[in-house]
Amino acid sequence: QVQLVESGGGSVQAGGSLRLSCAASGLTVSSFSTYCMGWFRQAPGLEREGVAVIERDGSISYAHSVKGRFTISRDNAKKTMVLQMDSLQPEDTAMYYCATDFYSVRCAARTYYYWGQGTQVTVSS
């Protein structure tokens, strides 16, 4: 069973930085590299939104709201994914989730099957 655990959330002031990590278990190193991965967030009262995704071939895409401020990366050997968040703003406040999937259809639709429990990010002005 694939399990994801996020870490690195916290409270910062506007303009600050946080580094979120996502560790996967239940997969071999070679299997992990075949999974697409992404970061999502959900603020109270709002729908969950995609923040950044990194495909199995390493291609990356970002939400417009975070482009130029956030950086997603993955280390297949360590079975981890990182979201470096710089120039944080109060509107970035949300619960952040990492997610992963193997199937191309779900990867393309961003309807991942495996999800972590989330880590809270709070940005004060």
Backbone as XML, in Angstrom:
<?xml version="1.0"?>
<chain id="A" units="angstrom">
  <residue number="1" name="GLN">
    <atom name="N" x="0.835" y="-1.187" z="0.000"/>
    <atom name="CA" x="0.000" y="0.000" z="0.000"/>
    <atom name="C" x="0.878" y="1.248" z="0.000"/>
  </residue>
  <residue number="2" name="VAL">
    <atom name="N" x="0.614" y="2.145" z="-0.935"/>
    <atom name="CA" x="1.377" y="3.385" z="-1.022"/>
    <atom name="C" x="0.944" y="4.333" z="0.078"/>
  </residue>
  <residue number="3" name="GLN">
    <atom name="N" x="1.903" y="4.877" z="0.783"/>
    <atom name="CA" x="1.613" y="5.880" z="1.805"/>
    <atom name="C" x="2.501" y="7.092" z="1.584"/>
  </residue>
  <residue number="4" name="LEU">
    <atom name="N" x="1.915" y="8.264" z="1.826"/>
    <atom name="CA" x="2.626" y="9.526" z="1.680"/>
    <atom name="C" x="2.561" y="10.290" z="2.998"/>
  </residue>
  <residue number="5" name="VAL">
    <atom name="N" x="3.683" y="10.862" z="3.392"/>
    <atom name="CA" x="3.732" y="11.643" z="4.622"/>
    <atom name="C" x="4.379" y="12.987" z="4.319"/>
  </residue>
  <residue number="6" name="GLU">
    <atom name="N" x="3.613" y="14.056" z="4.576"/>
    <atom name="CA" x="4.136" y="15.410" z="4.379"/>
    <atom name="C" x="4.763" y="15.936" z="5.663"/>
  </residue>
  <residue number="7" name="SER">
    <atom name="N" x="5.710" y="16.842" z="5.503"/>
    <atom name="CA" x="6.315" y="17.532" z="6.636"/>
    <atom name="C" x="6.817" y="18.896" z="6.175"/>
  </residue>
  <residue number="8" name="GLY">
    <atom name="N" x="7.098" y="19.763" z="7.141"/>
    <atom name="CA" x="7.694" y="21.047" z="6.821"/>
    <atom name="C" x="6.763" y="22.232" z="6.895"/>
  </residue>
  <residue number="9" name="GLY">
    <atom name="N" x="5.497" y="21.997" z="7.180"/>
    <atom name="CA" x="4.581" y="23.123" z="7.289"/>
    <atom name="C" x="4.868" y="23.940" z="8.532"/>
  </residue>
  <residue number="10" name="GLY">
    <atom name="N" x="4.216" y="25.083" z="8.646"/>
    <atom name="CA" x="4.391" y="25.936" z="9.803"/>
    <atom name="C" x="3.814" y="27.308" z="9.568"/>
  </residue>
  <residue number="11" name="SER">
    <atom name="N" x="4.196" y="28.234" z="10.441"/>
    <atom name="CA" x="3.709" y="29.607" z="10.360"/>
    <atom name="C" x="4.869" y="30.541" z="10.042"/>
  </residue>
  <residue number="12" name="VAL">
    <atom name="N" x="4.662" y="31.394" z="9.065"/>
    <atom name="CA" x="5.680" y="32.371" z="8.687"/>
    <atom name="C" x="5.014" y="33.700" z="8.395"/>
  </residue>
  <residue number="13" name="GLN">
    <atom name="N" x="5.818" y="34.736" z="8.369"/>
    <atom name="CA" x="5.310" y="36.045" z="7.970"/>
    <atom name="C" x="5.407" y="36.184" z="6.454"/>
  </residue>
  <residue number="14" name="ALA">
    <atom name="N" x="4.609" y="37.078" z="5.935"/>
    <atom name="CA" x="4.622" y="37.334" z="4.501"/>
    <atom name="C" x="6.038" y="37.658" z="4.038"/>
  </residue>
  <residue number="15" name="GLY">
    <atom name="N" x="6.399" y="37.080" z="2.915"/>
    <atom name="CA" x="7.733" y="37.249" z="2.377"/>
    <atom name="C" x="8.687" y="36.143" z="2.789"/>
  </residue>
  <residue number="16" name="GLY">
    <atom name="N" x="8.267" y="35.313" z="3.725"/>
    <atom name="CA" x="9.114" y="34.237" z="4.207"/>
    <atom name="C" x="9.079" y="33.009" z="3.316"/>
  </residue>
  <residue number="17" name="SER">
    <atom name="N" x="9.775" y="31.983" z="3.763"/>
    <atom name="CA" x="9.904" y="30.752" z="2.992"/>
    <atom name="C" x="9.618" y="29.531" z="3.865"/>
  </residue>
  <residue number="18" name="LEU">
    <atom name="N" x="9.135" y="28.501" z="3.210"/>
    <atom name="CA" x="8.976" y="27.193" z="3.841"/>
    <atom name="C" x="9.345" y="26.132" z="2.814"/>
  </residue>
  <residue number="19" name="ARG">
    <atom name="N" x="9.768" y="24.995" z="3.314"/>
    <atom name="CA" x="10.133" y="23.866" z="2.440"/>
    <atom name="C" x="9.336" y="22.653" z="2.881"/>
  </residue>
  <residue number="20" name="LEU">
    <atom name="N" x="8.426" y="22.224" z="2.032"/>
    <atom name="CA" x="7.606" y="21.058" z="2.319"/>
    <atom name="C" x="8.241" y="19.807" z="1.707"/>
  </residue>
  <residue number="21" name="SER">
    <atom name="N" x="8.166" y="18.717" z="2.445"/>
    <atom name="CA" x="8.668" y="17.442" z="1.944"/>
    <atom name="C" x="7.559" y="16.403" z="1.961"/>
  </residue>
  <residue number="22" name="CYS">
    <atom name="N" x="7.664" y="15.466" z="1.045"/>
    <atom name="CA" x="6.703" y="14.362" z="0.966"/>
    <atom name="C" x="7.504" y="13.085" z="0.800"/>
  </residue>
  <residue number="23" name="ALA">
    <atom name="N" x="7.343" y="12.171" z="1.742"/>
    <atom name="CA" x="8.059" y="10.902" z="1.699"/>
    <atom name="C" x="7.084" y="9.781" z="1.366"/>
  </residue>
  <residue number="24" name="ALA">
    <atom name="N" x="7.467" y="8.963" z="0.415"/>
    <atom name="CA" x="6.614" y="7.855" z="-0.015"/>
    <atom name="C" x="7.135" y="6.533" z="0.529"/>
  </residue>
  <residue number="25" name="SER">
    <atom name="N" x="6.220" y="5.678" z="0.895"/>
    <atom name="CA" x="6.560" y="4.317" z="1.291"/>
    <atom name="C" x="5.614" y="3.358" z="0.588"/>
  </residue>
  <residue number="26" name="GLY">
    <atom name="N" x="5.986" y="2.075" z="0.602"/>
    <atom name="CA" x="5.155" y="1.089" z="-0.074"/>
    <atom name="C" x="5.490" y="0.945" z="-1.550"/>
  </residue>
  <residue number="27" name="LEU">
    <atom name="N" x="6.553" y="1.638" z="-1.984"/>
    <atom name="CA" x="6.999" y="1.571" z="-3.369"/>
    <atom name="C" x="8.498" y="1.309" z="-3.390"/>
  </residue>
  <residue number="28" name="THR">
    <atom name="N" x="8.956" y="0.564" z="-4.377"/>
    <atom name="CA" x="10.396" y="0.442" z="-4.567"/>
    <atom name="C" x="10.896" y="1.717" z="-5.245"/>
  </residue>
  <residue number="29" name="VAL">
    <atom name="N" x="12.204" y="1.893" z="-5.246"/>
    <atom name="CA" x="12.785" y="3.067" z="-5.889"/>
    <atom name="C" x="12.430" y="3.085" z="-7.372"/>
  </residue>
  <residue number="30" name="SER">
    <atom name="N" x="12.506" y="1.938" z="-8.015"/>
    <atom name="CA" x="12.210" y="1.902" z="-9.448"/>
    <atom name="C" x="10.734" y="2.172" z="-9.712"/>
  </residue>
  <residue number="31" name="SER">
    <atom name="N" x="9.853" y="1.707" z="-8.852"/>
    <atom name="CA" x="8.422" y="1.977" z="-9.016"/>
    <atom name="C" x="8.114" y="3.446" z="-8.798"/>
  </residue>
  <residue number="32" name="PHE">
    <atom name="N" x="8.718" y="4.019" z="-7.764"/>
    <atom name="CA" x="8.455" y="5.431" z="-7.442"/>
    <atom name="C" x="8.714" y="6.317" z="-8.650"/>
  </residue>
  <residue number="33" name="SER">
    <atom name="N" x="9.758" y="6.012" z="-9.386"/>
    <atom name="CA" x="10.129" y="6.856" z="-10.524"/>
    <atom name="C" x="9.086" y="6.813" z="-11.641"/>
  </residue>
  <residue number="34" name="THR">
    <atom name="N" x="8.203" y="5.847" z="-11.604"/>
    <atom name="CA" x="7.170" y="5.732" z="-12.645"/>
    <atom name="C" x="5.854" y="6.410" z="-12.252"/>
  </residue>
  <residue number="35" name="TYR">
    <atom name="N" x="5.830" y="7.005" z="-11.080"/>
    <atom name="CA" x="4.619" y="7.670" z="-10.589"/>
    <atom name="C" x="4.685" y="9.169" z="-10.845"/>
  </residue>
  <residue number="36" name="CYS">
    <atom name="N" x="3.564" y="9.741" z="-11.225"/>
    <atom name="CA" x="3.470" y="11.193" z="-11.278"/>
    <atom name="C" x="3.204" y="11.687" z="-9.849"/>
  </residue>
  <residue number="37" name="MET">
    <atom name="N" x="3.581" y="12.899" z="-9.565"/>
    <atom name="CA" x="3.420" y="13.425" z="-8.206"/>
    <atom name="C" x="2.988" y="14.885" z="-8.270"/>
  </residue>
  <residue number="38" name="GLY">
    <atom name="N" x="2.317" y="15.315" z="-7.215"/>
    <atom name="CA" x="1.880" y="16.702" z="-7.201"/>
    <atom name="C" x="1.628" y="17.216" z="-5.801"/>
  </residue>
  <residue number="39" name="TRP">
    <atom name="N" x="1.595" y="18.529" z="-5.697"/>
    <atom name="CA" x="1.214" y="19.230" z="-4.471"/>
    <atom name="C" x="-0.113" y="19.947" z="-4.714"/>
  </residue>
  <residue number="40" name="PHE">
    <atom name="N" x="-0.990" y="19.841" z="-3.745"/>
    <atom name="CA" x="-2.282" y="20.495" z="-3.795"/>
    <atom name="C" x="-2.490" y="21.239" z="-2.483"/>
  </residue>
  <residue number="41" name="ARG">
    <atom name="N" x="-3.421" y="22.154" z="-2.477"/>
    <atom name="CA" x="-3.722" y="22.856" z="-1.236"/>
    <atom name="C" x="-5.202" y="23.148" z="-1.146"/>
  </residue>
  <residue number="42" name="GLN">
    <atom name="N" x="-5.657" y="23.305" z="0.064"/>
    <atom name="CA" x="-7.058" y="23.645" z="0.297"/>
    <atom name="C" x="-7.161" y="24.586" z="1.475"/>
  </residue>
  <residue number="43" name="ALA">
    <atom name="N" x="-7.715" y="25.747" z="1.204"/>
    <atom name="CA" x="-7.962" y="26.732" z="2.251"/>
    <atom name="C" x="-9.391" y="26.561" z="2.751"/>
  </residue>
  <residue number="44" name="PRO">
    <atom name="N" x="-9.673" y="26.981" z="3.984"/>
    <atom name="CA" x="-11.033" y="26.841" z="4.535"/>
    <atom name="C" x="-12.075" y="27.495" z="3.644"/>
  </residue>
  <residue number="45" name="GLY">
    <atom name="N" x="-13.117" y="26.742" z="3.335"/>
    <atom name="CA" x="-14.199" y="27.279" z="2.540"/>
    <atom name="C" x="-13.954" y="27.292" z="1.047"/>
  </residue>
  <residue number="46" name="LEU">
    <atom name="N" x="-12.782" y="26.835" z="0.633"/>
    <atom name="CA" x="-12.445" y="26.846" z="-0.788"/>
    <atom name="C" x="-12.217" y="25.425" z="-1.280"/>
  </residue>
  <residue number="47" name="GLU">
    <atom name="N" x="-12.298" y="25.264" z="-2.592"/>
    <atom name="CA" x="-12.023" y="23.968" z="-3.179"/>
    <atom name="C" x="-10.522" y="23.695" z="-3.211"/>
  </residue>
  <residue number="48" name="ARG">
    <atom name="N" x="-10.205" y="22.439" z="-3.236"/>
    <atom name="CA" x="-8.801" y="22.055" z="-3.367"/>
    <atom name="C" x="-8.278" y="22.473" z="-4.734"/>
  </residue>
  <residue number="49" name="GLU">
    <atom name="N" x="-7.052" y="22.975" z="-4.745"/>
    <atom name="CA" x="-6.472" y="23.398" z="-6.015"/>
    <atom name="C" x="-5.073" y="22.801" z="-6.186"/>
  </residue>
  <residue number="50" name="GLY">
    <atom name="N" x="-4.714" y="22.581" z="-7.425"/>
    <atom name="CA" x="-3.387" y="22.101" z="-7.718"/>
    <atom name="C" x="-2.371" y="23.216" z="-7.605"/>
  </residue>
  <residue number="51" name="VAL">
    <atom name="N" x="-1.248" y="22.928" z="-7.013"/>
    <atom name="CA" x="-0.183" y="23.909" z="-6.835"/>
    <atom name="C" x="0.942" y="23.653" z="-7.834"/>
  </residue>
  <residue number="52" name="ALA">
    <atom name="N" x="1.403" y="22.438" z="-7.865"/>
    <atom name="CA" x="2.498" y="22.076" z="-8.772"/>
    <atom name="C" x="2.491" y="20.566" z="-8.969"/>
  </residue>
  <residue number="53" name="VAL">
    <atom name="N" x="2.856" y="20.148" z="-10.149"/>
    <atom name="CA" x="2.956" y="18.720" z="-10.432"/>
    <atom name="C" x="4.280" y="18.437" z="-11.123"/>
  </residue>
  <residue number="54" name="ILE">
    <atom name="N" x="4.778" y="17.238" z="-10.893"/>
    <atom name="CA" x="5.993" y="16.795" z="-11.571"/>
    <atom name="C" x="5.736" y="15.384" z="-12.091"/>
  </residue>
  <residue number="55" name="GLU">
    <atom name="N" x="5.887" y="15.229" z="-13.388"/>
    <atom name="CA" x="5.532" y="13.982" z="-14.040"/>
    <atom name="C" x="6.681" y="12.970" z="-13.933"/>
  </residue>
  <residue number="56" name="ARG">
    <atom name="N" x="6.403" y="11.772" z="-14.372"/>
    <atom name="CA" x="7.419" y="10.727" z="-14.292"/>
    <atom name="C" x="8.612" y="11.042" z="-15.188"/>
  </residue>
  <residue number="57" name="ASP">
    <atom name="N" x="8.406" y="11.838" z="-16.224"/>
    <atom name="CA" x="9.521" y="12.209" z="-17.098"/>
    <atom name="C" x="10.230" y="13.471" z="-16.626"/>
  </residue>
  <residue number="58" name="GLY">
    <atom name="N" x="9.793" y="13.999" z="-15.463"/>
    <atom name="CA" x="10.430" y="15.177" z="-14.893"/>
    <atom name="C" x="9.820" y="16.497" z="-15.325"/>
  </residue>
  <residue number="59" name="SER">
    <atom name="N" x="8.868" y="16.466" z="-16.247"/>
    <atom name="CA" x="8.234" y="17.712" z="-16.657"/>
    <atom name="C" x="7.416" y="18.276" z="-15.507"/>
  </residue>
  <residue number="60" name="ILE">
    <atom name="N" x="7.358" y="19.605" z="-15.466"/>
    <atom name="CA" x="6.787" y="20.310" z="-14.320"/>
    <atom name="C" x="5.774" y="21.345" z="-14.787"/>
  </residue>
  <residue number="61" name="SER">
    <atom name="N" x="4.746" y="21.533" z="-14.002"/>
    <atom name="CA" x="3.823" y="22.633" z="-14.238"/>
    <atom name="C" x="3.396" y="23.219" z="-12.899"/>
  </residue>
  <residue number="62" name="TYR">
    <atom name="N" x="3.117" y="24.508" z="-12.927"/>
    <atom name="CA" x="2.736" y="25.248" z="-11.720"/>
    <atom name="C" x="1.413" y="25.964" z="-11.929"/>
  </residue>
  <residue number="63" name="ALA">
    <atom name="N" x="0.709" y="26.158" z="-10.831"/>
    <atom name="CA" x="-0.442" y="27.045" z="-10.866"/>
    <atom name="C" x="0.065" y="28.458" z="-11.115"/>
  </residue>
  <residue number="64" name="HIS">
    <atom name="N" x="-0.737" y="29.231" z="-11.805"/>
    <atom name="CA" x="-0.320" y="30.598" z="-12.141"/>
    <atom name="C" x="-0.003" y="31.407" z="-10.892"/>
  </residue>
  <residue number="65" name="SER">
    <atom name="N" x="-0.750" y="31.157" z="-9.832"/>
    <atom name="CA" x="-0.603" y="31.951" z="-8.613"/>
    <atom name="C" x="0.720" y="31.727" z="-7.888"/>
  </residue>
  <residue number="66" name="VAL">
    <atom name="N" x="1.396" y="30.624" z="-8.187"/>
    <atom name="CA" x="2.642" y="30.329" z="-7.468"/>
    <atom name="C" x="3.865" y="30.335" z="-8.378"/>
  </residue>
  <residue number="67" name="LYS">
    <atom name="N" x="3.637" y="30.482" z="-9.671"/>
    <atom name="CA" x="4.751" y="30.440" z="-10.622"/>
    <atom name="C" x="5.758" y="31.528" z="-10.305"/>
  </residue>
  <residue number="68" name="GLY">
    <atom name="N" x="7.018" y="31.149" z="-10.255"/>
    <atom name="CA" x="8.082" y="32.090" z="-9.950"/>
    <atom name="C" x="8.391" y="32.197" z="-8.461"/>
  </residue>
  <residue number="69" name="ARG">
    <atom name="N" x="7.506" y="31.620" z="-7.625"/>
    <atom name="CA" x="7.728" y="31.675" z="-6.169"/>
    <atom name="C" x="7.953" y="30.280" z="-5.572"/>
  </residue>
  <residue number="70" name="PHE">
    <atom name="N" x="7.304" y="29.282" z="-6.168"/>
    <atom name="CA" x="7.407" y="27.913" z="-5.660"/>
    <atom name="C" x="8.230" y="27.073" z="-6.643"/>
  </residue>
  <residue number="71" name="THR">
    <atom name="N" x="8.940" y="26.087" z="-6.081"/>
    <atom name="CA" x="9.719" y="25.168" z="-6.906"/>
    <atom name="C" x="9.473" y="23.741" z="-6.444"/>
  </residue>
  <residue number="72" name="ILE">
    <atom name="N" x="9.058" y="22.900" z="-7.369"/>
    <atom name="CA" x="8.814" y="21.489" z="-7.065"/>
    <atom name="C" x="9.984" y="20.671" z="-7.571"/>
  </residue>
  <residue number="73" name="SER">
    <atom name="N" x="10.331" y="19.635" z="-6.820"/>
    <atom name="CA" x="11.403" y="18.729" z="-7.249"/>
    <atom name="C" x="11.138" y="17.351" z="-6.659"/>
  </residue>
  <residue number="74" name="ARG">
    <atom name="N" x="11.792" y="16.364" z="-7.211"/>
    <atom name="CA" x="11.662" y="15.014" z="-6.694"/>
    <atom name="C" x="13.029" y="14.347" z="-6.691"/>
  </residue>
  <residue number="75" name="ASP">
    <atom name="N" x="13.210" y="13.455" z="-5.734"/>
    <atom name="CA" x="14.427" y="12.651" z="-5.657"/>
    <atom name="C" x="13.979" y="11.197" z="-5.690"/>
  </residue>
  <residue number="76" name="ASN">
    <atom name="N" x="14.069" y="10.587" z="-6.833"/>
    <atom name="CA" x="13.565" y="9.223" z="-6.989"/>
    <atom name="C" x="14.329" y="8.230" z="-6.127"/>
  </residue>
  <residue number="77" name="ALA">
    <atom name="N" x="15.618" y="8.460" z="-5.946"/>
    <atom name="CA" x="16.430" y="7.535" z="-5.144"/>
    <atom name="C" x="15.992" y="7.536" z="-3.687"/>
  </residue>
  <residue number="78" name="LYS">
    <atom name="N" x="15.517" y="8.689" z="-3.220"/>
    <atom name="CA" x="15.069" y="8.797" z="-1.827"/>
    <atom name="C" x="13.562" y="8.663" z="-1.701"/>
  </residue>
  <residue number="79" name="LYS">
    <atom name="N" x="12.877" y="8.560" z="-2.832"/>
    <atom name="CA" x="11.421" y="8.459" z="-2.861"/>
    <atom name="C" x="10.780" y="9.643" z="-2.148"/>
  </residue>
  <residue number="80" name="THR">
    <atom name="N" x="11.254" y="10.822" z="-2.470"/>
    <atom name="CA" x="10.732" y="12.037" z="-1.851"/>
    <atom name="C" x="10.422" y="13.095" z="-2.900"/>
  </residue>
  <residue number="81" name="MET">
    <atom name="N" x="9.585" y="14.021" z="-2.504"/>
    <atom name="CA" x="9.246" y="15.177" z="-3.323"/>
    <atom name="C" x="9.279" y="16.403" z="-2.429"/>
  </residue>
  <residue number="82" name="VAL">
    <atom name="N" x="9.736" y="17.503" z="-2.963"/>
    <atom name="CA" x="9.901" y="18.724" z="-2.177"/>
    <atom name="C" x="9.187" y="19.882" z="-2.871"/>
  </residue>
  <residue number="83" name="LEU">
    <atom name="N" x="8.602" y="20.738" z="-2.073"/>
    <atom name="CA" x="8.042" y="21.993" z="-2.581"/>
    <atom name="C" x="8.717" y="23.130" z="-1.816"/>
  </residue>
  <residue number="84" name="GLN">
    <atom name="N" x="9.580" y="23.849" z="-2.493"/>
    <atom name="CA" x="10.224" y="25.024" z="-1.912"/>
    <atom name="C" x="9.327" y="26.223" z="-2.169"/>
  </residue>
  <residue number="85" name="MET">
    <atom name="N" x="8.904" y="26.874" z="-1.105"/>
    <atom name="CA" x="7.974" y="27.991" z="-1.227"/>
    <atom name="C" x="8.651" y="29.265" z="-0.737"/>
  </residue>
  <residue number="86" name="ASP">
    <atom name="N" x="8.842" y="30.204" z="-1.624"/>
    <atom name="CA" x="9.465" y="31.488" z="-1.309"/>
    <atom name="C" x="8.460" y="32.620" z="-1.520"/>
  </residue>
  <residue number="87" name="SER">
    <atom name="N" x="8.771" y="33.756" z="-0.959"/>
    <atom name="CA" x="7.914" y="34.938" z="-1.097"/>
    <atom name="C" x="6.467" y="34.597" z="-0.751"/>
  </residue>
  <residue number="88" name="LEU">
    <atom name="N" x="6.290" y="33.908" z="0.343"/>
    <atom name="CA" x="4.950" y="33.477" z="0.736"/>
    <atom name="C" x="4.060" y="34.673" z="1.045"/>
  </residue>
  <residue number="89" name="GLN">
    <atom name="N" x="2.796" y="34.523" z="0.707"/>
    <atom name="CA" x="1.794" y="35.565" z="0.918"/>
    <atom name="C" x="0.649" y="34.995" z="1.745"/>
  </residue>
  <residue number="90" name="PRO">
    <atom name="N" x="-0.121" y="35.860" z="2.408"/>
    <atom name="CA" x="-1.243" y="35.362" z="3.213"/>
    <atom name="C" x="-2.199" y="34.465" z="2.422"/>
  </residue>
  <residue number="91" name="GLU">
    <atom name="N" x="-2.362" y="34.730" z="1.145"/>
    <atom name="CA" x="-3.267" y="33.905" z="0.338"/>
    <atom name="C" x="-2.720" y="32.502" z="0.077"/>
  </residue>
  <residue number="92" name="ASP">
    <atom name="N" x="-1.491" y="32.249" z="0.467"/>
    <atom name="CA" x="-0.933" y="30.892" z="0.370"/>
    <atom name="C" x="-1.316" y="30.042" z="1.574"/>
  </residue>
  <residue number="93" name="THR">
    <atom name="N" x="-1.947" y="30.633" z="2.556"/>
    <atom name="CA" x="-2.371" y="29.901" z="3.742"/>
    <atom name="C" x="-3.351" y="28.802" z="3.366"/>
  </residue>
  <residue number="94" name="ALA">
    <atom name="N" x="-3.028" y="27.572" z="3.733"/>
    <atom name="CA" x="-3.864" y="26.426" z="3.377"/>
    <atom name="C" x="-3.262" y="25.163" z="3.970"/>
  </residue>
  <residue number="95" name="MET">
    <atom name="N" x="-4.032" y="24.087" z="3.890"/>
    <atom name="CA" x="-3.495" y="22.760" z="4.153"/>
    <atom name="C" x="-2.904" y="22.267" z="2.834"/>
  </residue>
  <residue number="96" name="TYR">
    <atom name="N" x="-1.663" y="21.826" z="2.889"/>
    <atom name="CA" x="-0.971" y="21.364" z="1.685"/>
    <atom name="C" x="-0.868" y="19.837" z="1.707"/>
  </residue>
  <residue number="97" name="TYR">
    <atom name="N" x="-1.209" y="19.250" z="0.569"/>
    <atom name="CA" x="-1.212" y="17.797" z="0.435"/>
    <atom name="C" x="-0.292" y="17.376" z="-0.716"/>
  </residue>
  <residue number="98" name="CYS">
    <atom name="N" x="0.390" y="16.265" z="-0.519"/>
    <atom name="CA" x="1.070" y="15.662" z="-1.661"/>
    <atom name="C" x="0.252" y="14.461" z="-2.124"/>
  </residue>
  <residue number="99" name="ALA">
    <atom name="N" x="0.389" y="14.157" z="-3.380"/>
    <atom name="CA" x="-0.389" y="13.082" z="-3.971"/>
    <atom name="C" x="0.415" y="12.414" z="-5.083"/>
  </residue>
  <residue number="100" name="THR">
    <atom name="N" x="0.051" y="11.176" z="-5.366"/>
    <atom name="CA" x="0.764" y="10.447" z="-6.402"/>
    <atom name="C" x="-0.148" y="9.431" z="-7.075"/>
  </residue>
  <residue number="101" name="ASP">
    <atom name="N" x="0.233" y="9.024" z="-8.271"/>
    <atom name="CA" x="-0.522" y="8.015" z="-8.996"/>
    <atom name="C" x="0.371" y="7.390" z="-10.052"/>
  </residue>
  <residue number="102" name="PHE">
    <atom name="N" x="-0.062" y="6.227" z="-10.503"/>
    <atom name="CA" x="0.687" y="5.511" z="-11.542"/>
    <atom name="C" x="0.047" y="5.657" z="-12.909"/>
  </residue>
  <residue number="103" name="TYR">
    <atom name="N" x="-1.285" y="5.706" z="-12.917"/>
    <atom name="CA" x="-1.978" y="5.642" z="-14.196"/>
    <atom name="C" x="-2.002" y="6.987" z="-14.916"/>
  </residue>
  <residue number="104" name="SER">
    <atom name="N" x="-1.656" y="6.936" z="-16.187"/>
    <atom name="CA" x="-1.522" y="8.147" z="-16.994"/>
    <atom name="C" x="-2.804" y="8.958" z="-17.048"/>
  </residue>
  <residue number="105" name="VAL">
    <atom name="N" x="-3.940" y="8.275" z="-17.138"/>
    <atom name="CA" x="-5.213" y="8.991" z="-17.232"/>
    <atom name="C" x="-5.444" y="9.833" z="-15.979"/>
  </residue>
  <residue number="106" name="ARG">
    <atom name="N" x="-5.209" y="9.249" z="-14.837"/>
    <atom name="CA" x="-5.410" y="9.999" z="-13.580"/>
    <atom name="C" x="-4.327" y="11.051" z="-13.405"/>
  </residue>
  <residue number="107" name="CYS">
    <atom name="N" x="-3.125" y="10.765" z="-13.862"/>
    <atom name="CA" x="-2.067" y="11.769" z="-13.787"/>
    <atom name="C" x="-2.453" y="12.990" z="-14.626"/>
  </residue>
  <residue number="108" name="ALA">
    <atom name="N" x="-2.917" y="12.742" z="-15.835"/>
    <atom name="CA" x="-3.272" y="13.840" z="-16.730"/>
    <atom name="C" x="-4.445" y="14.646" z="-16.187"/>
  </residue>
  <residue number="109" name="ALA">
    <atom name="N" x="-5.369" y="13.976" z="-15.531"/>
    <atom name="CA" x="-6.549" y="14.644" z="-14.989"/>
    <atom name="C" x="-6.309" y="15.219" z="-13.608"/>
  </residue>
  <residue number="110" name="ARG">
    <atom name="N" x="-5.138" y="14.969" z="-13.057"/>
    <atom name="CA" x="-4.793" y="15.429" z="-11.701"/>
    <atom name="C" x="-5.755" y="14.828" z="-10.667"/>
  </residue>
  <residue number="111" name="THR">
    <atom name="N" x="-6.298" y="13.674" z="-10.948"/>
    <atom name="CA" x="-7.176" y="12.968" z="-10.008"/>
    <atom name="C" x="-6.410" y="11.808" z="-9.408"/>
  </residue>
  <residue number="112" name="TYR">
    <atom name="N" x="-5.430" y="12.183" z="-8.584"/>
    <atom name="CA" x="-4.524" y="11.196" z="-8.011"/>
    <atom name="C" x="-5.247" y="10.271" z="-7.044"/>
  </residue>
  <residue number="113" name="TYR">
    <atom name="N" x="-4.732" y="9.069" z="-6.956"/>
    <atom name="CA" x="-5.371" y="8.080" z="-6.084"/>
    <atom name="C" x="-4.816" y="8.117" z="-4.663"/>
  </residue>
  <residue number="114" name="TYR">
    <atom name="N" x="-3.522" y="8.326" z="-4.516"/>
    <atom name="CA" x="-2.880" y="8.270" z="-3.195"/>
    <atom name="C" x="-2.605" y="9.690" z="-2.680"/>
  </residue>
  <residue number="115" name="TRP">
    <atom name="N" x="-2.993" y="9.912" z="-1.421"/>
    <atom name="CA" x="-2.877" y="11.242" z="-0.818"/>
    <atom name="C" x="-2.264" y="11.148" z="0.566"/>
  </residue>
  <residue number="116" name="GLY">
    <atom name="N" x="-1.508" y="12.174" z="0.941"/>
    <atom name="CA" x="-1.024" y="12.279" z="2.294"/>
    <atom name="C" x="-2.076" y="12.921" z="3.189"/>
  </residue>
  <residue number="117" name="GLN">
    <atom name="N" x="-1.734" y="13.059" z="4.460"/>
    <atom name="CA" x="-2.669" y="13.631" z="5.430"/>
    <atom name="C" x="-2.645" y="15.156" z="5.439"/>
  </residue>
  <residue number="118" name="GLY">
    <atom name="N" x="-1.619" y="15.730" z="4.864"/>
    <atom name="CA" x="-1.550" y="17.180" z="4.769"/>
    <atom name="C" x="-0.669" y="17.808" z="5.832"/>
  </residue>
  <residue number="119" name="THR">
    <atom name="N" x="-0.172" y="18.985" z="5.513"/>
    <atom name="CA" x="0.606" y="19.787" z="6.454"/>
    <atom name="C" x="0.148" y="21.233" z="6.327"/>
  </residue>
  <residue number="120" name="GLN">
    <atom name="N" x="-0.065" y="21.889" z="7.465"/>
    <atom name="CA" x="-0.644" y="23.232" z="7.467"/>
    <atom name="C" x="0.425" y="24.288" z="7.217"/>
  </residue>
  <residue number="121" name="VAL">
    <atom name="N" x="0.100" y="25.210" z="6.336"/>
    <atom name="CA" x="0.945" y="26.381" z="6.087"/>
    <atom name="C" x="0.120" y="27.617" z="6.401"/>
  </residue>
  <residue number="122" name="THR">
    <atom name="N" x="0.635" y="28.461" z="7.279"/>
    <atom name="CA" x="-0.049" y="29.692" z="7.658"/>
    <atom name="C" x="0.896" y="30.868" z="7.447"/>
  </residue>
  <residue number="123" name="VAL">
    <atom name="N" x="0.451" y="31.838" z="6.668"/>
    <atom name="CA" x="1.256" y="33.017" z="6.359"/>
    <atom name="C" x="0.532" y="34.240" z="6.895"/>
  </residue>
  <residue number="124" name="SER">
    <atom name="N" x="1.192" y="34.964" z="7.767"/>
    <atom name="CA" x="0.589" y="36.156" z="8.360"/>
    <atom name="C" x="1.127" y="37.412" z="7.692"/>
  </residue>
  <residue number="125" name="SER">
    <atom name="N" x="0.296" y="38.430" z="7.680"/>
    <atom name="CA" x="0.697" y="39.681" z="7.014"/>
    <atom name="C" x="1.407" y="40.618" z="7.972"/>
  </residue>
</chain>
